[in-house]
Amino acid sequence: MSNNKVTVVDREGATHDLEWEPDQSLMEALRDNDLPVLASCGGTASCATCHVFLEKEVFETLGERSEDELELLVEAEGYQECGSRLSCQVDFSQNLDGVTVTLAPEG
Amino acid sequence: MREQQIPQENQKPVVIIGAGHSGVAVAAGLRTRGWQGRILLLDAEKETPYERPPLSKELLKAGAPDESTPLRKEKFFQDKGIERLAGLTVESIDRPGKAVLLSDGGRHGYHRLVIATGSRARALSVPGANLPGVLALRTRDDALELKRVLVPGAQVAIIGAGYIGLEVAAAAAARGCKVTVLEFQDRVMSRVTSAPVSRFFENVHGQKGVRFVFGAAVTAIEGTDRAEHVVTADGARFPADVVLAGIGVIPNQEIAEAAGLHCKDGIFVDDDGRTSDPEIYATGDVTHFTSRIDGQSQRLECIQNAMSQADSVAAHITGQPTSDPEIPWFWTVQHGVRLQTAGVRHPDDDVIVRGTPSEGKFSVVYLRNGRLSAVDTVGGLSDFRPAKKLIARAAEIDPSLAAEPSISLTDAALQPSL
Ligand SMILES: Cc1cc2nc3c(=O)[nH]c(=O)nc-3n(C[C@H](O)[C@H](O)[C@H](O)COP(=O)(O)OP(=O)(O)OC[C@H]3O[C@@H](n4cnc5c(N)ncnc54)[C@H](O)[C@@H]3O)c2cc1C
Ligand code: FES
């Protein structure tokens, strides 16, 4: 499998292009490319520091969010019903090549 | 943020002792913050630095792979120019010479030193504690050893009903072991939570066949070639093929102490993670510090603290401002039920139960002088983020509103009077 290309919009609005490797979750791709994603829980849907917004069309191709994920997101800054995800819960998939990911505000 | 001017002095090496959560976060954070000097990450363990929480959660499960979850892939360290020296112990710090001395005789000079040596499991100190079959859990090797002996039918005695003991109890019960938890206090997790949460988890474990013995003072482990019985002060003997001691941790501060750094229960650090030597930092489980939130002098053993102190250290080394303090938080998962805590509760805080424990999903709110100090959420996370924010602003809470789960915690807070 080849890498996905991802465009990331950071919290200051600047864009970054990065490679998302097949064995990474979306969170890992962000974190390991120096984006400010703390990911303190190591990807266990506990800390919500990996909150991102996906485009609605992309969001809709993904599966349901778990109850834990949803409960953390609903209380998050800027929550979007059809866009918010914990990036640690988004696995690599070839369908996600070329997507744009926006980092949600902290807090 | 990433186009920092790198001062000349940044060519000099930062040496990090310990590649656990905190040490790795310092190394990664330095690069994210634009540090271009050498970074040397030293660890006594050989393998790629890994996550500890899954050791007692996922790894022990039947059929789970023996691999640990890496904190970062090996390639990450290469890509970021983080030099790892693995399988070597730092034996001492030469402060006048600004160098660390390794077990293989090696010597590495530092410009800044970061001590991220973590903590180790406190060893049982009773006769028989050295018998084979008496285990503790801190490292991946420990977890694999434990996993091998948690076979169906095995009698497992767990000493200490802290979160590690209880996570292991859950894993062992799920694998068909006969589990007895021996605890000196009168309830589980008494150090970190209140009675309603303890009782809830005792029930969850009880339903899965875990047996608790409270008020149990272990006086000896008996056995000929290996552990066979755990003996308590009242003379009771509990048969055991496996004994797991989960009786707390001890900070790995010896090299810092020997180097004359100010230590007590942990290495003292300031808000920037600096020790009593301004060129030496410490971070994670090994530190003792004064909370920027409530002025409490404390040592914390959680990922949140390891990560957030690491961030302060990386910020200070690169001459950048530190972030606001984060409310400490912690989680544990037992029999698939998650307990997640925000804030640090005191034993004499007022306790308000929010929701019905028998329904498997509730929170417990802790108030100190009428203000929110901590929240435990059980089986759900709705209150977690609001709680963190309210604790950060020491919000005054209306106790009767807080007891009503249909009212959000935020709405139970009195508005800040400015
Ligand atoms: C089984 C288990 C489950 C846990 N679950 C949770 C959880 O769910 N949530 C949570 O918040 N916390 C949890 N914790 C606690 C959490 O893992 C610690 O708070 C965290 O690991 C602290 O990070 P650290 O970097 O300070 O120390 P560590 O991760 O302990 O790393 C220290 C490293 O330093 C190395 N070292 C020590 N001395 C030397 C030396 N002299 N020379 C070279 N290397 C040295 C050690 O080998 C070690 O790798 C758990 C801990 C364990 C053991
Ligand atoms: S990394 Fe913590 S919730 Fe995603």
Coordinates of C-alpha atoms and ligand atoms in Angstrom, one line a residue:
Chain A
M1 CA 0.0 0.0 0.0
S2 CA 1.3 3.4 -0.8
N3 CA 1.1 6.4 1.5
N4 CA -1.8 8.8 1.5
K5 CA -1.3 12.4 0.9
V6 CA -3.0 14.6 3.5
T7 CA -3.3 18.4 3.7
V8 CA -3.5 19.7 7.3
V9 CA -4.8 23.1 8.3
D10 CA -3.2 23.9 11.7
R11 CA -4.7 26.1 14.4
E12 CA -3.1 29.2 12.9
G13 CA -4.7 28.5 9.5
A14 CA -1.4 27.5 7.9
T15 CA -1.5 24.4 5.6
H16 CA 1.0 21.5 5.7
D17 CA 1.2 18.6 3.3
L18 CA 2.2 15.3 4.8
E19 CA 2.4 11.6 4.0
W20 CA 0.1 9.3 6.0
E21 CA 1.7 5.8 6.2
P22 CA -0.5 2.7 6.1
D23 CA 0.5 1.5 9.6
Q24 CA -0.4 4.9 11.2
S25 CA -3.6 6.1 12.6
L26 CA -4.4 9.6 11.5
M27 CA -3.3 10.9 14.9
E28 CA 0.1 9.2 14.5
A29 CA 0.5 10.8 11.0
L30 CA -0.2 14.2 12.5
R31 CA 1.9 13.8 15.6
D32 CA 4.9 12.2 13.9
N33 CA 5.0 15.0 11.4
D34 CA 5.4 17.6 14.1
L35 CA 1.9 19.0 14.2
P36 CA 0.9 20.2 17.6
V37 CA -1.2 17.1 18.6
L38 CA -0.3 16.1 22.1
A39 CA -2.0 12.7 22.0
S40 CA -1.3 12.2 25.7
C41 CA -3.4 9.0 26.0
G42 CA -1.5 7.3 23.2
G43 CA -4.6 6.8 21.1
T44 CA -7.1 5.3 23.5
A45 CA -9.9 7.8 23.0
S46 CA -9.3 9.3 26.5
C47 CA -7.7 12.7 26.1
A48 CA -9.3 14.3 23.1
T49 CA -6.2 16.3 22.3
C50 CA -6.2 14.7 18.8
H51 CA -9.6 16.3 17.8
V52 CA -9.8 17.2 14.1
F53 CA -12.4 18.3 11.6
L54 CA -12.9 16.3 8.5
E55 CA -14.9 17.4 5.4
K56 CA -18.5 16.3 5.6
E57 CA -18.2 14.0 2.6
V58 CA -15.1 12.4 4.0
F59 CA -16.7 12.1 7.5
E60 CA -19.7 10.3 6.1
T61 CA -17.6 7.5 4.5
L62 CA -16.2 6.6 8.0
G63 CA -17.9 4.3 10.5
E64 CA -19.8 5.3 13.6
R65 CA -18.0 7.0 16.4
S66 CA -17.8 5.0 19.7
E67 CA -19.7 6.2 22.7
D68 CA -16.5 7.3 24.4
E69 CA -15.3 9.2 21.4
L70 CA -18.7 10.9 21.0
E71 CA -18.9 11.9 24.6
L72 CA -15.5 13.5 24.5
L73 CA -16.2 15.3 21.2
V74 CA -19.6 16.7 22.1
E75 CA -18.0 18.7 24.9
A76 CA -15.0 19.8 22.8
E77 CA -14.4 23.2 21.5
G78 CA -16.0 23.7 18.1
Y79 CA -17.7 20.3 18.0
Q80 CA -19.1 19.5 14.5
E81 CA -21.7 16.8 14.4
C82 CA -20.7 15.8 10.9
G83 CA -17.0 16.5 11.0
S84 CA -15.5 16.1 14.4
R85 CA -13.3 13.0 15.0
L86 CA -10.6 11.9 17.4
S87 CA -7.9 11.3 14.8
C88 CA -6.5 8.4 16.9
Q89 CA -9.7 6.5 16.0
V90 CA -9.3 7.1 12.3
D91 CA -7.4 4.2 10.7
F92 CA -5.6 4.4 7.5
S93 CA -7.6 3.6 4.4
Q94 CA -6.9 4.2 0.8
N95 CA -10.2 6.1 0.4
L96 CA -8.7 8.8 2.6
D97 CA -6.0 9.7 0.1
G98 CA -5.9 13.4 -0.6
V99 CA -8.2 14.5 2.3
T100 CA -7.9 17.8 4.2
V101 CA -7.8 17.6 8.0
T102 CA -8.3 20.7 10.2
L103 CA -6.9 20.7 13.7
A104 CA -9.6 21.6 16.2
P105 CA -9.0 24.4 18.7
E106 CA -7.4 23.2 22.0
G107 CA -9.6 22.9 25.1
Chain B
M1 CA 6.1 28.5 15.5
R2 CA 8.4 26.2 13.8
E3 CA 10.6 28.8 12.1
Q4 CA 12.5 29.5 15.3
Q5 CA 15.9 31.1 15.4
I6 CA 18.2 28.6 16.8
P7 CA 20.7 30.1 19.1
Q8 CA 24.3 29.0 18.8
E9 CA 24.3 27.1 22.1
N10 CA 21.7 24.7 20.6
Q11 CA 24.5 22.9 18.9
K12 CA 25.3 21.4 22.2
P13 CA 23.8 18.0 23.2
V14 CA 20.7 17.5 25.3
V15 CA 21.1 14.2 27.1
I16 CA 17.9 12.5 28.2
I17 CA 18.1 9.7 30.7
G18 CA 15.1 7.4 30.3
A19 CA 13.0 6.8 27.1
G20 CA 9.6 6.3 28.8
H21 CA 6.6 8.5 28.1
S22 CA 8.3 11.6 29.5
G23 CA 11.8 11.2 28.0
V24 CA 10.4 10.5 24.5
A25 CA 8.1 13.4 24.8
V26 CA 11.0 15.7 25.6
A27 CA 13.0 14.5 22.7
A28 CA 10.1 14.8 20.3
G29 CA 9.0 18.1 21.8
L30 CA 12.5 19.6 21.3
R31 CA 12.4 18.8 17.6
T32 CA 8.9 20.1 17.2
R33 CA 10.1 23.3 18.9
G34 CA 13.0 23.6 16.5
W35 CA 15.9 22.4 18.5
Q36 CA 18.7 21.6 16.1
G37 CA 21.4 20.4 18.5
R38 CA 22.2 16.8 19.3
I39 CA 19.6 14.8 21.2
L40 CA 20.8 11.6 23.0
L41 CA 18.1 9.4 24.4
L42 CA 19.4 6.8 26.8
D43 CA 17.5 3.9 28.3
A44 CA 18.3 0.7 30.3
E45 CA 15.7 -1.2 28.2
K46 CA 16.7 -2.5 24.8
E47 CA 13.6 -2.2 22.8
T48 CA 11.8 0.6 21.0
P49 CA 10.3 2.9 23.7
Y50 CA 6.8 1.7 24.4
E51 CA 3.5 2.6 26.1
R52 CA 3.0 1.3 29.6
P53 CA -0.8 1.5 30.0
P54 CA -1.5 -1.3 27.6
L55 CA 0.8 -3.6 29.5
S56 CA -1.9 -4.3 32.1
K57 CA -4.8 -3.7 29.8
E58 CA -4.4 -5.2 26.3
L59 CA -1.2 -7.2 26.4
L60 CA -2.4 -9.6 29.2
K61 CA -5.5 -10.6 27.3
A62 CA -5.6 -14.1 25.9
G63 CA -4.7 -14.1 22.3
A64 CA -3.4 -10.5 22.3
P65 CA -0.1 -10.2 20.5
D66 CA 3.1 -10.0 22.7
E67 CA 4.2 -6.9 21.0
S68 CA 4.1 -3.7 23.0
T69 CA 2.7 -0.5 21.5
P70 CA 5.6 1.7 20.6
L71 CA 5.6 5.4 21.7
R72 CA 7.0 6.2 18.4
K73 CA 8.2 4.1 15.5
E74 CA 11.9 3.3 15.3
K75 CA 12.0 5.3 12.1
F76 CA 10.7 8.4 13.9
F77 CA 13.8 8.6 16.0
Q78 CA 16.0 8.2 12.9
D79 CA 14.0 10.8 10.9
K80 CA 14.2 13.3 13.8
G81 CA 17.9 12.7 14.4
I82 CA 17.3 11.5 17.9
E83 CA 20.1 9.2 18.8
R84 CA 19.1 6.3 21.0
L85 CA 21.4 4.4 23.2
A86 CA 19.4 1.4 24.4
G87 CA 20.3 -1.3 26.9
L88 CA 22.7 0.9 28.8
T89 CA 22.2 2.3 32.3
V90 CA 23.3 5.7 33.4
E91 CA 25.3 5.0 36.6
S92 CA 26.2 8.5 37.6
I93 CA 26.1 12.2 36.8
D94 CA 29.3 14.2 36.8
R95 CA 27.9 17.6 37.4
P96 CA 31.3 19.5 37.4
G97 CA 32.3 17.8 34.2
K98 CA 28.7 18.1 32.7
A99 CA 28.6 14.4 31.7
V100 CA 26.8 11.2 32.4
L101 CA 28.6 7.9 32.9
L102 CA 27.2 4.7 31.5
S103 CA 27.3 1.1 32.6
D104 CA 29.6 0.2 29.6
G105 CA 32.1 2.8 30.7
G106 CA 30.9 5.3 28.2
R107 CA 30.8 9.0 29.0
H108 CA 28.6 11.6 27.3
G109 CA 28.9 15.3 27.8
Y110 CA 25.7 17.3 28.0
H111 CA 24.8 20.9 27.5
R112 CA 21.4 20.3 29.2
L113 CA 20.5 17.1 31.0
V114 CA 17.0 15.7 31.4
I115 CA 16.3 13.0 34.1
A116 CA 13.3 11.0 33.0
T117 CA 14.0 7.8 34.9
G118 CA 10.4 7.2 36.0
S119 CA 9.6 4.9 38.8
R120 CA 9.8 1.2 39.6
A121 CA 7.4 -1.1 41.3
R122 CA 7.8 -1.2 45.0
A123 CA 9.1 -4.6 46.0
L124 CA 7.4 -6.7 48.7
S125 CA 9.6 -6.8 51.8
V126 CA 8.3 -9.9 53.5
P127 CA 10.0 -13.3 53.9
G128 CA 9.6 -15.3 50.7
A129 CA 9.2 -12.2 48.5
N130 CA 12.1 -13.5 46.3
L131 CA 10.5 -16.8 45.5
P132 CA 9.8 -17.6 41.9
G133 CA 6.2 -16.8 41.1
V134 CA 6.2 -13.5 43.0
L135 CA 5.9 -10.9 40.3
A136 CA 5.5 -7.1 39.8
L137 CA 4.4 -5.2 36.7
R138 CA 6.3 -2.3 35.3
T139 CA 8.0 -3.3 32.1
R140 CA 7.1 -5.3 29.0
D141 CA 9.2 -8.2 30.2
D142 CA 7.2 -8.2 33.4
A143 CA 4.0 -8.2 31.4
L144 CA 5.1 -11.1 29.3
E145 CA 6.2 -13.1 32.3
L146 CA 2.9 -12.5 33.9
K147 CA 1.0 -13.4 30.7
R148 CA 2.7 -16.8 30.6
V149 CA 1.6 -17.8 34.1
L150 CA -2.0 -16.5 33.9
V151 CA -3.3 -19.8 32.7
P152 CA -6.9 -21.0 33.2
G153 CA -7.3 -22.4 36.7
A154 CA -4.2 -20.8 38.1
Q155 CA -4.6 -19.4 41.6
V156 CA -3.6 -15.8 41.5
A157 CA -3.1 -13.7 44.6
I158 CA -2.8 -10.0 44.0
I159 CA -1.4 -7.9 46.8
G160 CA -2.7 -4.4 46.7
A161 CA -6.0 -3.2 45.2
G162 CA -4.5 -0.2 43.4
Y163 CA -5.3 0.3 39.7
I164 CA -2.5 -2.0 38.5
G165 CA -3.5 -4.8 40.8
L166 CA -7.1 -4.4 39.7
E167 CA -6.3 -4.3 36.0
V168 CA -4.3 -7.5 36.4
A169 CA -7.1 -9.0 38.4
A170 CA -9.5 -8.3 35.6
A171 CA -7.2 -9.7 33.0
A172 CA -6.5 -12.8 35.1
A173 CA -10.2 -13.4 35.8
A174 CA -11.0 -13.1 32.1
R175 CA -8.4 -15.8 31.4
G176 CA -10.1 -18.2 33.8
C177 CA -7.7 -17.7 36.8
K178 CA -9.0 -17.9 40.4
V179 CA -8.2 -14.4 41.6
T180 CA -7.9 -13.2 45.2
V181 CA -7.0 -9.6 45.9
L182 CA -5.5 -8.9 49.3
E183 CA -5.7 -5.3 50.4
F184 CA -4.7 -3.6 53.7
Q185 CA -7.3 -0.9 53.4
D186 CA -11.0 -1.5 53.6
R187 CA -11.8 -0.8 49.9
V188 CA -10.2 -0.8 46.5
M189 CA -8.3 2.1 45.0
S190 CA -8.6 4.0 48.3
R191 CA -5.7 6.2 47.5
V192 CA -7.2 7.6 44.3
T193 CA -10.9 7.5 44.7
S194 CA -13.9 7.7 47.0
A195 CA -16.0 4.9 48.6
P196 CA -18.8 5.0 46.0
V197 CA -16.4 4.4 43.1
S198 CA -14.5 1.7 45.1
R199 CA -17.8 -0.1 45.9
F200 CA -18.8 0.0 42.3
F201 CA -15.6 -1.5 41.1
E202 CA -15.7 -4.1 43.8
N203 CA -19.0 -5.2 42.5
V204 CA -17.8 -5.3 38.9
H205 CA -14.9 -7.5 39.9
G206 CA -17.1 -9.6 42.2
Q207 CA -19.4 -10.4 39.4
K208 CA -16.5 -11.8 37.4
G209 CA -15.5 -14.0 40.3
V210 CA -12.7 -11.9 41.8
R211 CA -12.6 -12.3 45.6
F212 CA -11.4 -9.5 47.9
V213 CA -9.9 -9.7 51.3
F214 CA -9.7 -6.3 53.0
G215 CA -7.7 -5.4 56.1
A216 CA -5.2 -8.0 54.9
A217 CA -1.6 -7.4 56.1
V218 CA 0.7 -9.8 54.2
T219 CA 3.4 -11.1 56.4
A220 CA 5.1 -13.8 54.3
I221 CA 5.1 -15.8 51.0
E222 CA 5.6 -19.4 51.6
G223 CA 6.7 -22.2 49.3
T224 CA 9.5 -24.7 48.7
D225 CA 10.8 -23.9 45.2
R226 CA 8.3 -21.3 44.3
A227 CA 5.4 -19.3 45.8
E228 CA 2.6 -21.5 47.1
H229 CA 0.9 -19.5 49.8
V230 CA 0.4 -15.9 50.8
V231 CA 0.2 -15.5 54.6
T232 CA -1.5 -12.6 56.4
A233 CA -1.1 -11.2 59.9
D234 CA -4.2 -13.0 61.2
G235 CA -2.6 -16.3 60.2
A236 CA -4.8 -16.9 57.1
R237 CA -3.0 -18.7 54.2
F238 CA -4.1 -18.1 50.7
P239 CA -3.0 -20.7 48.1
A240 CA -1.3 -19.0 45.1
D241 CA 0.5 -20.2 42.0
V242 CA 1.1 -16.6 41.1
V243 CA 1.6 -13.6 43.4
L244 CA 1.5 -10.2 41.9
A245 CA 2.6 -7.3 44.1
G246 CA 0.9 -4.0 43.1
I247 CA 1.9 -2.0 46.1
G248 CA 2.9 1.3 44.6
V249 CA 6.1 2.7 43.0
I250 CA 9.3 4.3 44.1
P251 CA 10.9 7.1 42.1
N252 CA 14.2 6.2 40.3
Q253 CA 16.0 9.2 41.9
E254 CA 19.2 7.6 43.1
I255 CA 21.5 9.0 40.5
A256 CA 20.1 12.5 41.1
E257 CA 20.5 12.1 44.8
A258 CA 24.0 10.9 44.5
A259 CA 24.8 13.9 42.3
G260 CA 23.5 16.2 45.1
L261 CA 20.3 17.3 43.5
H262 CA 17.6 18.3 45.9
C263 CA 15.3 15.2 46.3
K264 CA 12.9 13.9 48.8
D265 CA 10.1 11.7 47.6
G266 CA 11.1 12.4 44.0
I267 CA 13.5 15.0 42.4
F268 CA 12.3 18.5 43.2
V269 CA 11.6 20.5 40.1
D270 CA 10.1 24.0 39.5
D271 CA 7.4 25.0 37.0
D272 CA 9.8 24.7 34.1
G273 CA 11.0 21.2 35.2
R274 CA 14.3 22.5 36.5
T275 CA 16.0 20.7 39.4
S276 CA 18.2 22.5 41.9
D277 CA 20.9 22.6 39.2
P278 CA 19.7 25.0 36.5
E279 CA 21.3 22.9 33.7
I280 CA 19.6 19.7 34.8
Y281 CA 15.8 19.1 34.3
A282 CA 13.7 16.2 35.5
T283 CA 10.3 15.1 34.3
G284 CA 7.6 12.5 34.8
D285 CA 7.1 9.9 37.6
V286 CA 10.5 10.7 39.1
T287 CA 9.7 14.3 40.0
H288 CA 8.2 16.1 43.1
F289 CA 6.8 19.5 42.5
T290 CA 4.3 22.1 43.7
S291 CA 1.1 22.1 41.7
R292 CA 0.6 25.3 39.8
I293 CA -3.2 24.7 40.2
D294 CA -3.7 24.2 43.9
G295 CA -0.3 24.7 45.5
Q296 CA -0.1 21.1 46.6
S297 CA 3.3 19.5 46.9
Q298 CA 3.1 16.2 45.1
R299 CA 4.5 13.4 43.0
L300 CA 2.1 12.2 40.3
E301 CA 2.3 8.9 38.5
C302 CA 0.3 9.4 35.3
I303 CA 0.8 9.9 31.6
Q304 CA -0.7 13.3 31.7
N305 CA 1.9 14.6 34.1
A306 CA 4.7 12.8 32.2
M307 CA 3.6 14.5 29.0
S308 CA 2.9 17.9 30.3
Q309 CA 6.1 18.3 32.3
A310 CA 8.0 17.1 29.2
D311 CA 6.4 19.9 27.3
S312 CA 7.5 22.5 29.9
V313 CA 11.0 21.1 29.8
A314 CA 11.2 21.2 26.0
A315 CA 9.8 24.7 26.0
H316 CA 12.3 25.9 28.6
I317 CA 15.3 24.4 26.9
T318 CA 14.3 26.1 23.6
G319 CA 13.6 29.4 25.4
Q320 CA 9.9 29.4 24.6
P321 CA 7.1 30.1 27.0
T322 CA 5.5 27.2 28.8
S323 CA 1.9 26.3 28.3
D324 CA -0.7 26.8 31.1
P325 CA -0.7 24.0 33.6
E326 CA -3.0 21.1 32.6
I327 CA -5.4 19.6 35.1
P328 CA -4.0 16.2 36.0
W329 CA -6.0 13.3 34.8
F330 CA -5.9 9.6 34.7
W331 CA -7.7 6.6 33.5
T332 CA -8.0 2.9 34.2
V333 CA -10.0 0.2 32.5
Q334 CA -11.2 -2.9 34.4
H335 CA -13.5 -5.6 32.9
G336 CA -14.1 -3.1 30.1
V337 CA -15.4 -0.4 32.4
R338 CA -13.5 2.8 32.3
L339 CA -12.8 5.1 35.3
Q340 CA -11.4 8.4 34.2
T341 CA -10.4 11.1 36.7
A342 CA -9.8 14.8 36.3
G343 CA -8.1 16.7 39.1
V344 CA -6.6 15.4 42.3
R345 CA -9.1 14.5 45.0
H346 CA -8.3 14.9 48.7
P347 CA -9.7 12.4 51.2
D348 CA -11.6 15.2 53.0
D349 CA -13.3 16.6 49.9
D350 CA -17.1 16.6 49.9
V351 CA -18.4 13.8 47.7
I352 CA -21.4 14.1 45.4
V353 CA -22.6 11.1 43.4
R354 CA -24.1 12.1 40.0
G355 CA -26.2 9.4 38.5
T356 CA -27.0 5.8 39.6
P357 CA -24.0 3.5 40.0
S358 CA -26.1 0.4 39.5
E359 CA -26.8 1.6 36.0
G360 CA -23.1 1.3 35.3
K361 CA -22.6 4.9 34.3
F362 CA -22.1 7.7 36.8
S363 CA -19.8 10.4 38.0
V364 CA -18.5 11.4 41.4
V365 CA -17.9 15.1 42.0
Y366 CA -15.5 16.3 44.6
L367 CA -15.8 19.7 46.2
R368 CA -13.2 21.5 48.4
N369 CA -14.6 24.6 50.1
G370 CA -17.5 24.5 47.7
R371 CA -15.2 24.5 44.6
L372 CA -14.7 21.7 42.2
S373 CA -11.5 19.9 42.9
A374 CA -11.9 16.6 41.0
V375 CA -14.3 14.4 39.1
D376 CA -14.4 10.6 38.6
T377 CA -16.4 9.5 35.6
V378 CA -17.3 5.8 35.4
G379 CA -18.5 4.1 32.3
G380 CA -18.9 7.4 30.4
L381 CA -16.9 10.5 29.6
S382 CA -19.5 13.3 29.3
D383 CA -18.4 15.0 32.4
F384 CA -14.7 14.7 31.8
R385 CA -13.9 17.8 29.6
P386 CA -16.4 20.1 31.4
A387 CA -14.8 19.0 34.7
K388 CA -11.3 19.8 33.5
K389 CA -12.3 23.3 32.6
L390 CA -14.3 23.9 35.8
I391 CA -11.5 22.6 38.0
A392 CA -9.1 24.9 36.2
R393 CA -11.1 27.9 37.2
A394 CA -11.8 26.5 40.7
A395 CA -15.5 26.9 39.9
E396 CA -18.0 27.1 42.8
I397 CA -20.6 24.3 42.4
D398 CA -24.2 24.1 43.5
P399 CA -24.2 20.7 45.1
S400 CA -27.8 19.9 44.5
L401 CA -27.5 20.8 40.8
A402 CA -24.3 18.7 40.5
A403 CA -26.2 15.7 42.0
E404 CA -28.6 15.8 39.1
P405 CA -27.1 14.1 36.0
S406 CA -29.6 15.5 33.6
I407 CA -28.1 19.0 34.3
S408 CA -24.7 19.5 32.8
L409 CA -21.9 20.0 35.2
T410 CA -21.2 23.4 33.6
D411 CA -24.7 24.5 34.5
A412 CA -24.2 23.3 38.0
A413 CA -21.4 25.9 38.3
L414 CA -22.0 29.3 39.6
Q415 CA -20.8 31.9 37.2
P416 CA -17.4 33.4 38.1
S417 CA -17.9 36.7 39.9
L418 CA -15.3 39.1 38.6
Ligands
LIG1 C1 1.2 -1.4 33.9 C2 1.0 0.0 34.0 C3 -0.2 0.6 33.6 C4 -0.3 2.0 33.6 N1 -1.5 2.5 33.2 C5 -1.7 3.9 33.2 C6 -2.9 4.5 32.7 O1 -3.8 3.8 32.3 N2 -2.9 5.8 32.7 C7 -1.9 6.6 33.2 O2 -2.1 7.9 33.2 N3 -0.8 6.1 33.7 C8 -0.6 4.7 33.7 N4 0.5 4.2 34.2 C9 1.6 5.1 34.7 C10 2.4 5.6 33.6 O3 2.9 4.6 32.8 C11 3.6 6.4 34.1 O4 3.1 7.5 34.8 C12 4.5 6.9 33.0 O5 5.1 5.8 32.3 C13 5.6 7.8 33.5 O6 6.5 8.1 32.5 P1 8.0 8.4 32.8 O7 8.7 8.7 31.5 O8 8.2 9.3 33.9 O9 8.6 7.0 33.3 P2 8.8 5.6 32.6 O10 7.7 5.4 31.6 O11 8.8 4.6 33.8 O12 10.2 5.6 31.9 C14 11.4 5.7 32.6 C15 12.5 5.0 31.8 O13 13.7 5.3 32.4 C16 14.6 4.2 32.3 N5 15.6 4.3 33.3 C17 15.4 4.4 34.6 N6 16.6 4.6 35.2 C18 17.6 4.6 34.3 C19 19.0 4.8 34.2 N7 19.7 5.0 35.4 N8 19.6 4.7 33.1 C20 18.9 4.5 31.9 N9 17.6 4.4 31.9 C21 16.9 4.4 33.0 C22 13.6 3.0 32.5 O14 14.2 1.9 31.9 C23 12.3 3.5 31.8 O15 12.3 3.1 30.5 C24 0.7 2.8 34.1 C25 1.9 2.2 34.5 C26 2.1 0.8 34.5 C27 3.4 0.2 34.9
FES2 S1 -4.9 10.5 21.3 FE1 -6.0 10.8 23.1 S2 -8.0 10.8 22.4 FE2 -6.9 10.5 20.6

